[in-house]
Short mmCIF file of C-alpha atoms in Angstrom, two decimals:
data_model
loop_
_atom_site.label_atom_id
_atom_site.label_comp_id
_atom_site.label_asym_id
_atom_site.label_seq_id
_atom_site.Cartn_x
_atom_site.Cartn_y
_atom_site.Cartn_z
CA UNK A 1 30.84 39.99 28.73
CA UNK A 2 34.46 41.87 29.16
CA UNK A 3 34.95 44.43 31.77
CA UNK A 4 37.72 46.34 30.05
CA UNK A 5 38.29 48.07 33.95
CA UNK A 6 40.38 44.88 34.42
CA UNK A 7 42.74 42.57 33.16
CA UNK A 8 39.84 39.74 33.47
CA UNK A 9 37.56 38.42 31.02
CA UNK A 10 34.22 37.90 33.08
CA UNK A 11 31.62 34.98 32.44
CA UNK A 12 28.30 33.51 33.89
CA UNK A 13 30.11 30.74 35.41
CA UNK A 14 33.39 32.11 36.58
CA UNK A 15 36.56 34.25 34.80
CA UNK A 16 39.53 33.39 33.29
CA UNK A 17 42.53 36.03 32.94
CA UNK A 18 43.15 37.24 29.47
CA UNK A 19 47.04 36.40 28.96
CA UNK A 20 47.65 34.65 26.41
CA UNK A 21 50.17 31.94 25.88
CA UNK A 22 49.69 31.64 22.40
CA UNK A 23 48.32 33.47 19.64
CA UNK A 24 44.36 33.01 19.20
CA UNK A 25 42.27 35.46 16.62
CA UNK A 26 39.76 35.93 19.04
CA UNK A 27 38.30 35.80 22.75
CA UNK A 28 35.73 33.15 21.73
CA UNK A 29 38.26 30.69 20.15
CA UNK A 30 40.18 31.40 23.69
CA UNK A 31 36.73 30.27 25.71
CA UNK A 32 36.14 27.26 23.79
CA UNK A 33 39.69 26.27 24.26
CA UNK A 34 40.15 27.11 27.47
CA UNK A 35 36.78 26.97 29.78
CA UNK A 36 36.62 23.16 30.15
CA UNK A 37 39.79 23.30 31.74
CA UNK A 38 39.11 26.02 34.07
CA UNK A 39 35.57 25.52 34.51
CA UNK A 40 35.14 21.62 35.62
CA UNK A 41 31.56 22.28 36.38
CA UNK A 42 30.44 23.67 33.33
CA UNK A 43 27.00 22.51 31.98
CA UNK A 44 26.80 20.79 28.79
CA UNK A 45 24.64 21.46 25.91
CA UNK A 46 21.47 18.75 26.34
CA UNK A 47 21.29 16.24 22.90
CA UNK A 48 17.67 15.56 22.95
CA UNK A 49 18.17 13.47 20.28
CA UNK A 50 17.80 9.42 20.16
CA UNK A 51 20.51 7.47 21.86
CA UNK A 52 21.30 5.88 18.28
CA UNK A 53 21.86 8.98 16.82
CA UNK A 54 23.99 11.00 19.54
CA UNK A 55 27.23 9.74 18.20
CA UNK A 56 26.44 11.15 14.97
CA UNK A 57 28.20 14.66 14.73
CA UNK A 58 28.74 14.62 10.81
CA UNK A 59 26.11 17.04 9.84
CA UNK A 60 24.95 14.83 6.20
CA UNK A 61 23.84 12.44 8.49
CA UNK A 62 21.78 14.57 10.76
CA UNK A 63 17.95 13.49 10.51
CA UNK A 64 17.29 16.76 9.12
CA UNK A 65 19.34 15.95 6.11
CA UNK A 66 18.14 12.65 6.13
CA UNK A 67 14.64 13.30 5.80
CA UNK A 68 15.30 16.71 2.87
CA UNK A 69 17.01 14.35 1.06
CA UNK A 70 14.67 11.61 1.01
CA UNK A 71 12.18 13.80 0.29
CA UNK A 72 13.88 15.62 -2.52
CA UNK A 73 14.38 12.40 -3.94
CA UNK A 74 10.71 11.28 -3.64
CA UNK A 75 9.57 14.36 -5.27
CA UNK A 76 12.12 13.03 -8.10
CA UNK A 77 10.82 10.21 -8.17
CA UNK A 78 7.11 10.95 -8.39
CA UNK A 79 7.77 13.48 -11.02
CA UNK A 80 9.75 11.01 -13.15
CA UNK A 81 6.30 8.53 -12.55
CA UNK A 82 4.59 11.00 -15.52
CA UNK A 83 7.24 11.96 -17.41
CA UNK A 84 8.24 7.94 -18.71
CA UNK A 85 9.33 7.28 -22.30
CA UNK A 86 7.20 5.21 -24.25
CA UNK A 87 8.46 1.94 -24.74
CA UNK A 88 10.04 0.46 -27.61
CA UNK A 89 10.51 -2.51 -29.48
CA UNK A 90 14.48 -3.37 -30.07
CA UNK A 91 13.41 -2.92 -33.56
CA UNK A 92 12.60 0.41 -32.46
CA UNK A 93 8.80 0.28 -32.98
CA UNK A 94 6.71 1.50 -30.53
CA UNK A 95 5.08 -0.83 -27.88
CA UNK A 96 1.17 -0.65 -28.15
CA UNK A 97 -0.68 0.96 -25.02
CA UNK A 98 -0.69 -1.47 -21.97
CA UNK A 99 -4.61 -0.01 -21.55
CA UNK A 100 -6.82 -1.95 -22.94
CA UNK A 101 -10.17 -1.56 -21.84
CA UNK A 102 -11.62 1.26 -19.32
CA UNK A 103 -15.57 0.71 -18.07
CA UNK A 104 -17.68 2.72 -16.23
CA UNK A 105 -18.55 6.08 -14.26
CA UNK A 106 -19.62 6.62 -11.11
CA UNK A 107 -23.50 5.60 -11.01
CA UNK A 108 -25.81 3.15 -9.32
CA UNK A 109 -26.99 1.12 -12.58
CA UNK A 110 -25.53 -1.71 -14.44
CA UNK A 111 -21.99 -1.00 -15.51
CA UNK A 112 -21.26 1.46 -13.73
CA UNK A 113 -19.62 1.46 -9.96
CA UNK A 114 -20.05 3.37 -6.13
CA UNK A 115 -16.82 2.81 -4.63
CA UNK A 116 -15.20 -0.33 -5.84
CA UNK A 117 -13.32 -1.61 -3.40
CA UNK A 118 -12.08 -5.14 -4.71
CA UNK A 119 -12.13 -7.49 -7.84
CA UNK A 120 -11.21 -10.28 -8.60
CA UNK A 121 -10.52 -12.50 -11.39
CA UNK A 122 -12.19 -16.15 -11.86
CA UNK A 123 -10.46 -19.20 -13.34
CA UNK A 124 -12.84 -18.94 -16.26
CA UNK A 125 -11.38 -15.63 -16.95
CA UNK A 126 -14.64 -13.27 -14.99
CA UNK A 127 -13.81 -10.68 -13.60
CA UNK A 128 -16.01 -10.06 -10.17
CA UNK A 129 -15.89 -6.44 -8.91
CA UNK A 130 -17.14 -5.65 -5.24
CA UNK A 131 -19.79 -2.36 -5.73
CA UNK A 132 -19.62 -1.42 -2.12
CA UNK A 133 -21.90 1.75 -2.24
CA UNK A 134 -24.31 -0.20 -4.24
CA UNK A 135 -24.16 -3.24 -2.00
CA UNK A 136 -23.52 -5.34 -4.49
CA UNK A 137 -21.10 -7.47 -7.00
CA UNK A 138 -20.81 -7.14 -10.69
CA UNK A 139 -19.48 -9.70 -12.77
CA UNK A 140 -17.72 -8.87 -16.68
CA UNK A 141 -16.04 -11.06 -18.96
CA UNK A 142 -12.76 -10.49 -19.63
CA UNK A 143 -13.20 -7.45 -22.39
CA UNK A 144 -15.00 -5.23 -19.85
CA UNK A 145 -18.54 -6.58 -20.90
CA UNK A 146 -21.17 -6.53 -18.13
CA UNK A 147 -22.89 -9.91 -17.70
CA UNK A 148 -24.78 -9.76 -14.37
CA UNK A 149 -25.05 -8.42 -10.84
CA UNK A 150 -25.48 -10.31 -7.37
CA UNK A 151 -27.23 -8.58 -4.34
CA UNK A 152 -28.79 -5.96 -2.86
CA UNK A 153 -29.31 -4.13 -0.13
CA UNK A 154 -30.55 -5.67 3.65
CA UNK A 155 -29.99 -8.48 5.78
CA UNK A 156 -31.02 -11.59 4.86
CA UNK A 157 -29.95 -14.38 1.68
CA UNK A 158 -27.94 -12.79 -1.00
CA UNK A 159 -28.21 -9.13 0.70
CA UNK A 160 -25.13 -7.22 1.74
CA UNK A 161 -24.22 -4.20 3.42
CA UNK A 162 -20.91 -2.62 2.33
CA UNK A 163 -19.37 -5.35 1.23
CA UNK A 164 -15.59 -5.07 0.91
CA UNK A 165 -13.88 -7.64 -0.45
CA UNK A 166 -14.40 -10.90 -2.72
CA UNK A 167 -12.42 -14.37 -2.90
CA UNK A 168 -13.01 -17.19 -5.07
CA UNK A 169 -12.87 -20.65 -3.38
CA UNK A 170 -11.61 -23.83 -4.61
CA UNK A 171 -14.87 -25.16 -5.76
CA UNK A 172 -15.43 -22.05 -7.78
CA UNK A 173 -17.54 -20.07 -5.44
CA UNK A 174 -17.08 -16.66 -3.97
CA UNK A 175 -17.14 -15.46 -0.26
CA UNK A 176 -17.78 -12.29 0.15
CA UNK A 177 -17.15 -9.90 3.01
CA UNK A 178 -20.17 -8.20 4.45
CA UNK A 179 -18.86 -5.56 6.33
CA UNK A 180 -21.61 -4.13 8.29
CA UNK A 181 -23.78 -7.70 8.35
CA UNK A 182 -20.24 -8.39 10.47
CA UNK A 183 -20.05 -12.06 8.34
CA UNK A 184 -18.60 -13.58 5.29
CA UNK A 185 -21.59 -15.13 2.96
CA UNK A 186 -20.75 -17.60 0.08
CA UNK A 187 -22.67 -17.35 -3.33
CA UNK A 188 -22.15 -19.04 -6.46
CA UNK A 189 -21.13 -17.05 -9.62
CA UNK A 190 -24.71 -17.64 -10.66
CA UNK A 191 -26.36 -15.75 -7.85
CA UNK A 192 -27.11 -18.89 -5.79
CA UNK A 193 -26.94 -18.45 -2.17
CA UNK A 194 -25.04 -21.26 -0.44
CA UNK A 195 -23.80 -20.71 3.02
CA UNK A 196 -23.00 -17.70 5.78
CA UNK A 197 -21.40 -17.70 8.88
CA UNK A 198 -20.57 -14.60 11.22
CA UNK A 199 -17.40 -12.78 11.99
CA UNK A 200 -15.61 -11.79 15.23
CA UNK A 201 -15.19 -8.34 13.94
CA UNK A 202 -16.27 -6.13 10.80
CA UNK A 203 -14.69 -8.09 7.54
CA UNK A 204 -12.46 -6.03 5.66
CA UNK A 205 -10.77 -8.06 3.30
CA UNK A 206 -10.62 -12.07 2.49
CA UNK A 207 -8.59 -14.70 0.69
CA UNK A 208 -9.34 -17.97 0.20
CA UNK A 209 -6.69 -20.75 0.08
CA UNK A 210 -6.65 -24.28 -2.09
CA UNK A 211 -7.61 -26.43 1.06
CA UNK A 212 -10.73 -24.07 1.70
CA UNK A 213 -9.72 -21.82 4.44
CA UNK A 214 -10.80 -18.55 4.45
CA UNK A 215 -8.79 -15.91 6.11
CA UNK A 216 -10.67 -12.70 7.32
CA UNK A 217 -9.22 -9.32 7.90
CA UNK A 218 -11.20 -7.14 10.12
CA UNK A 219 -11.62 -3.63 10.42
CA UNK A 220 -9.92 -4.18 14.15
CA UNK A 221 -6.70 -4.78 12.55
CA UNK A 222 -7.19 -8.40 13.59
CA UNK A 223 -6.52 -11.82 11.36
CA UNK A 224 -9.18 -14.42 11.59
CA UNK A 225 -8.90 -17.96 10.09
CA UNK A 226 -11.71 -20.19 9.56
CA UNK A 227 -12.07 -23.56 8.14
CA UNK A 228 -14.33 -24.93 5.28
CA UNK A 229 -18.08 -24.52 6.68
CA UNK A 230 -17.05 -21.56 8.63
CA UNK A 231 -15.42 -22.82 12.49
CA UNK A 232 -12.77 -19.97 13.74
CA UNK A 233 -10.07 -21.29 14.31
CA UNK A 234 -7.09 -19.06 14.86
CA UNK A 235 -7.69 -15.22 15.25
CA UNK A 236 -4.66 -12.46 16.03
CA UNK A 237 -3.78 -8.96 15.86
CA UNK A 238 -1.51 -7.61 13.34
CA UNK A 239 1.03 -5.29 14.78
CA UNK A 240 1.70 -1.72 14.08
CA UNK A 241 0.16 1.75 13.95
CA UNK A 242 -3.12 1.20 13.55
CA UNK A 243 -6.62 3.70 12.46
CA UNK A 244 -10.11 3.33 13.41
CA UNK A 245 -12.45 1.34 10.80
CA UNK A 246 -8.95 1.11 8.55
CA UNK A 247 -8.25 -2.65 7.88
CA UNK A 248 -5.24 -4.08 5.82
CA UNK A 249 -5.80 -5.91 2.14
CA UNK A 250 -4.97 -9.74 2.17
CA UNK A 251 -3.73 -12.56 0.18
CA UNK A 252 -2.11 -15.58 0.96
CA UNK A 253 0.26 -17.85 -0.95
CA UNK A 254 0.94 -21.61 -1.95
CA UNK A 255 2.65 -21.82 1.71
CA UNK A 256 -0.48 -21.27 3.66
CA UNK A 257 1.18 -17.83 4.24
CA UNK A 258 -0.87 -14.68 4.68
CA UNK A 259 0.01 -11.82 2.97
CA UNK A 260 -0.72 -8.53 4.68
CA UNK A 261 -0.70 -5.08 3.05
CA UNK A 262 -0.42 -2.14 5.95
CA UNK A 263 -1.27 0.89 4.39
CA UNK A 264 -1.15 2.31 7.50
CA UNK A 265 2.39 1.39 8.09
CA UNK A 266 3.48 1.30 4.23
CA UNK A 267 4.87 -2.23 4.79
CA UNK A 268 3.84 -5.97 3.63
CA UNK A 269 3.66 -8.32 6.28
CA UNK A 270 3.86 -12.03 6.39
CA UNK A 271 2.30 -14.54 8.91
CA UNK A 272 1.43 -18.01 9.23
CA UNK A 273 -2.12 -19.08 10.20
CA UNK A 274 -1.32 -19.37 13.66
CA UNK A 275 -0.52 -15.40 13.91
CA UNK A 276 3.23 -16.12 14.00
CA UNK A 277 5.05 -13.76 12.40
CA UNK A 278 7.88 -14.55 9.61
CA UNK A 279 9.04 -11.12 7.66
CA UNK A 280 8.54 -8.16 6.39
CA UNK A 281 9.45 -5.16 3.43
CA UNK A 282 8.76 -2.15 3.00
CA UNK A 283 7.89 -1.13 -0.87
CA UNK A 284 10.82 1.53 -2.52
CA UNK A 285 10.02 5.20 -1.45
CA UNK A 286 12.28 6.70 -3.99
CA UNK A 287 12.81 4.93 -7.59
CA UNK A 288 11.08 3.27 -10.34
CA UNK A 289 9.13 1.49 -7.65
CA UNK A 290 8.22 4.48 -5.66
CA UNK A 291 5.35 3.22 -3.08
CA UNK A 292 3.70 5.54 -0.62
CA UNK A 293 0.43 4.07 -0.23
CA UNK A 294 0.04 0.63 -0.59
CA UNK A 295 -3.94 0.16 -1.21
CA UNK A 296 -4.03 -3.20 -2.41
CA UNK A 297 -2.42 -6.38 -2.91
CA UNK A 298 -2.70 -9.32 -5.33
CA UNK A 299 -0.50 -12.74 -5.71
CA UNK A 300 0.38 -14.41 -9.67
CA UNK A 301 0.58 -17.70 -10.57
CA UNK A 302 4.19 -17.62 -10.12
CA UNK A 303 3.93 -16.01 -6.31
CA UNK A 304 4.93 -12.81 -7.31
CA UNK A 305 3.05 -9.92 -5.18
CA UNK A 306 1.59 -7.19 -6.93
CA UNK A 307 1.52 -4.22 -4.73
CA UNK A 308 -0.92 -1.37 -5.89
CA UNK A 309 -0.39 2.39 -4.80
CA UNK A 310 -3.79 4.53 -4.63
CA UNK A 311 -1.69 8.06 -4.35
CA UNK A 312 1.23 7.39 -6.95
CA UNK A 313 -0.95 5.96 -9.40
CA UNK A 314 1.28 2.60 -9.22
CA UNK A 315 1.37 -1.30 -9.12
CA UNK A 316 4.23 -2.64 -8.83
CA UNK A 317 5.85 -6.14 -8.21
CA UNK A 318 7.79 -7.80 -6.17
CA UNK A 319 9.50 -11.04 -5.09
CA UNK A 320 8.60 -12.80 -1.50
CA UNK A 321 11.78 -11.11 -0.38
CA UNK A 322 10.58 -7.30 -1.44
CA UNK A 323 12.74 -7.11 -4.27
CA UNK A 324 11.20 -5.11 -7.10
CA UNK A 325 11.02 -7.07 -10.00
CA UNK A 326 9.34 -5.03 -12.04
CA UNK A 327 6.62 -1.82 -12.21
CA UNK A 328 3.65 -2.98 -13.97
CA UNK A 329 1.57 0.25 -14.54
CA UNK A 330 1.95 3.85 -13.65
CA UNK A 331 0.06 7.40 -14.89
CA UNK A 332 1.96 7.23 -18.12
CA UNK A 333 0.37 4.03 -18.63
CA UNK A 334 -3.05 6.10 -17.64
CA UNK A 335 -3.43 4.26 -14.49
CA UNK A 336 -5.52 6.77 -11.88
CA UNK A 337 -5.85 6.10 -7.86
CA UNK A 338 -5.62 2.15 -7.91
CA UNK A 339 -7.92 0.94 -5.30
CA UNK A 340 -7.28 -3.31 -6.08
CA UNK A 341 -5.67 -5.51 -8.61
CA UNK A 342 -6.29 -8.97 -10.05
CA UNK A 343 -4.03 -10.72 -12.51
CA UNK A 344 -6.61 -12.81 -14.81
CA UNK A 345 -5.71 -16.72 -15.88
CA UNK A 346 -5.64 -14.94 -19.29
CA UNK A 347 -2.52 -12.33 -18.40
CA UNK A 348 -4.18 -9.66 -17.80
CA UNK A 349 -3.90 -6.81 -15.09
CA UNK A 350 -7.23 -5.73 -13.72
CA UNK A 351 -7.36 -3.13 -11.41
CA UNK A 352 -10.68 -1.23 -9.53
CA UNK A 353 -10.28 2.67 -9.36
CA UNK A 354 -11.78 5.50 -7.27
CA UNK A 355 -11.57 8.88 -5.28
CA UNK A 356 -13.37 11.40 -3.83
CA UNK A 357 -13.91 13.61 -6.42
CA UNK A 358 -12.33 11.26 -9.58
CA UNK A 359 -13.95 8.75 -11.82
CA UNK A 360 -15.07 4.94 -10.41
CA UNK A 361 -13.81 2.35 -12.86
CA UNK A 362 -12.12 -1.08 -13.90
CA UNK A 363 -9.72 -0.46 -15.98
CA UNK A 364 -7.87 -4.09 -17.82
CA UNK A 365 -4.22 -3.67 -18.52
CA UNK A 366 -1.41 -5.65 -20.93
CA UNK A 367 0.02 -7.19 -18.02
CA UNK A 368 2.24 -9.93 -20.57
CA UNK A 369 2.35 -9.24 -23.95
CA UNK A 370 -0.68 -11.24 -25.19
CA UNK A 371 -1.62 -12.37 -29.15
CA UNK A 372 -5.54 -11.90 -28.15
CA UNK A 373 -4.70 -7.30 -28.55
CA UNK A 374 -1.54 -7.61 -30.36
CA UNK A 375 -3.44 -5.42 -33.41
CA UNK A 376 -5.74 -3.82 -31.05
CA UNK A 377 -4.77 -0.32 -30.06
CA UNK A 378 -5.01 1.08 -26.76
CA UNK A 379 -8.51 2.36 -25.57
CA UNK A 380 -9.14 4.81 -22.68
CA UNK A 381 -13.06 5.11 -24.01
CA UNK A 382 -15.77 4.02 -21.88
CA UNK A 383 -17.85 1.41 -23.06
CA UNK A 384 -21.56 1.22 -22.56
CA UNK A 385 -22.46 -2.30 -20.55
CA UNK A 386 -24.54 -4.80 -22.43
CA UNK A 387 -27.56 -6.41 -21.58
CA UNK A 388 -27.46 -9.03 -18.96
CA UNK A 389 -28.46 -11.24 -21.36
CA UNK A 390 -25.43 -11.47 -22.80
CA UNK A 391 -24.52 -14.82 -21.40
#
C-alpha cells in the first residue's frame, strides 16, 4: 500500500521512506531488498516441508518435480511394456513365442480354476496349482494336461477351506496352507493324507526348506517357523505398512533365508529364521523392470528371485542384491495379471493368473530356450483337460 499524500511508502509491519540510493525498477525489488534490514522483526514465510528437504531451494528438486517426473517416466515405462519388438535371432530369424501352453477358464470342474492363488512345480516336473475358490489342488503334467485333483470342501482329512498356498517338502510331499481351517495339512501327491498341525494365525503363504522346516506367512503380517512334525518354533512380525487379511508371498533360499514379497510396501525383504532382519530392495519403478505390484515370488535353481507383478503384467528377475538381471515375461509375451510363478526342473516358467473380471488360468512359458518346443509354435488356445485317468 503507498499513500502518495507522503513521501513514505506504508506497510503492515512498519514504513520505510522512498529515497532511493540507487536505481531499482520497482518498489517491490526495493522491499525485498530493503525490509529485512529495517524490519528486524519481520515474520518469515513457514516451510512446512520435511527437515531433509528445507535446504533444497533448486526448484527440479522440489518433491513436486520429483514425483511428475517419476511418474511421467512410469507411464513411459508401462507403455513401452506393450509396445516390445519381437525378438530375434543374430541370424535375424525370429525367436518363437515364449507361450507355450495356456489352460483353463474360470469354472468349478476339472481343468478349469476359481481364483488360483499359487502353484508350484514338483521335482518330477508336476505342476500343483492351489484352486482356492474350489477348495482344492489340481495337479498337470508339464504340457498343461490335467491328471487329478486333491480335496474338497470342510474340516476334517484332506478337506480345505481357502487354501492359499502350496510347498513341496523334501520327501516329496506337499503342505498346504488352509487358510480358514487356520493350519498347514501335509498330503502326498497321490491324495494321501499324512499329517496336520495348527497355525498361530490364518496361513497365507508357505515354503518349505531342504532340512524340513516349514515357514508360514500369516494373514497378520507375521512369520512363523516350524520344524519337521509341526513344533513352532520362532514366530515374528514383518515390518511395514501393513492391510487387514493381506499377507506377503514367501520363499526361502539355500541360506535358510526367508524371502518376503511386500506387496503392500512394493519391496522384498530378507530375514533369518529367528526374525532378524538382513536387507532389502525395492523392484525398478521405471525401466525394463518396471514393478508396481509385486504379487508373487519364486526362487531358481541358481538363487535367482523371480518377482511377478499382477498390475504390469510382469515377472521379472533379480539377483539377491535386487539387481535386475533380466525380465522374463511381459504383455507382449501375452502374460495377463500374474498372480504366482514356478520355474519347473524342466526350464520352464509357470505362472497362475486371475482378476476380477479377467480369465483364471496357468499359463507355461519358454523360460530357457528348451529342444523339447524348439519346432513347436506358440499357443495361446485353451486346451480341454483330459481324463483323470490319464496317469
Amino acid at each position: 500500500m503507498v499513500d502518495f499524500q507522503s513521501r513514505y511508502r506504508l506497510y503492515g509491519h512498519g514504513y520505510t521512506s522512498p529515497e532511493l540510493k540507487y536505481p531499482v525498477s520497482t518498489y517491490k525489488e526495493l522491499y525485498h531488498n530493503k525490509a529485512p534490514t529495517i524490519f528486524s522483526r519481520r515474520p518469515r514465510a513457514h516451510d512446512c516441508r520435511q527437515e531433509a528437504m528445507k535446504d533444497l531451494v533448486d526448484s527440479r528438486e522440489w518433491e513436486t518435480w520429483l514425483l511428475s517426473q517419476g511418474l511421467k517416466e512410469t507411464i513411459r515405462s508401462a507403455t513401452s511394456l506393450n509396445l516390445k519388438v519381437k525378438e530375434t535371432y543374430s541370424d535375424g530369424t525370429k525367436k518363437p513365442e515364449k507361450l507355450l501352453f495356456n489352460v483353463g477358464l474360470r469354472g468349478h470342474g476339472d481343468g478349469v480354476f476359481n481364483f488360483p492363488r499359487s502353484v508350484v512345480t514338483t521335482r518330477d516336473g508336476d505342476i500343483i496349482v492351489v484352486d482356492t475358490m474350489n477348495h482344492r489342488l489340481q495337479i498337470f503334467n508339464s504340457f498343461g494336461v490335467f491328471i487329478g485333483k486333491i480335496g474338497k470342501r470342510g474340516v476334517g482329512k484332506l478337506q480345505f477351506s481357502e487354501p492359499t498356498d502350496v510347498a513341496e517338502m523334501p520327501n516329496g510331499d506337499l503342505a498346504v496352507a488352509d487358510k480358514r481351517n487356520k493350519r498347514v495339512q501335509v498330503v502326498t501327491q497321490g491324495g494321501q493324507f499324512r499329517s496336520v498341525f495348527e497355525t498361530v494365525d490364518e496361513p497365507y503363504s508357505i515354503a518349505c526348506d531342504y532340512s524340513g522346516h516349514v515357514i508360514v506367512s500369516s494373514t497378520r503380517r507375521t512369520l512363523e517357523v516350524y520344524k519337521k512334525g509341526g513344533k513352532l518354533i520362532h514366530r515374528f512380525s514383518i515390518p511395514g505398512i501393513s492391510r487387514d487379511s493381506f499377507g506377503c508371498k514367501i520363499c526361502v533360499n539355500n541360506r535358510q533365508e526367508i524371502i518376503v514379497c511386500d506387496a503392500v510396501n512394493s519391496t522384498i525383504k530378507f530375514f533369518t529364521y529367528e526374525g532378524r532382519y538382513i536387507s532389502k530392495f525395492s523392484p525398478r519403478s521405471h525401466g525394463e523392470g518396471l514393478t508396481m505390484i509385486p504379487s508373487g515370488i519364486a526362487i531358481n535353481r541358481m538363487g535367482e528371485i523371480l518377482v511377478a507383478d499382477s498390475l504390469n503384467h510382469t515377472v521379472n528377475v533379480y539377483n539377491d542384491r535386487g539387481s535386475l538381471i533380466k525380465q522374463a515375461i511381459c504383455p507382449t509375451d501375452q502374460a495377463g495379471c500374474v498372480q504366482a510363478c514356478a520355474v519347473g526342473p524342466e526350464g520352464h516358467l509357470v505362472t497362475t493368473e486371475f482378476s476380477l473380471s479377467g480369465p483364471h488360468s496357468l499359463k507355461i512359458f519358454r523360460y530357457r530356450p528348451c529342444h523339447c518346443h524348439i519346432t513347436r509354435p506358440g499357443s495361446s488356445k485353451r486346451r480341454t483337460p483330459t481324463p483323470q485317468s490319464f496317469r
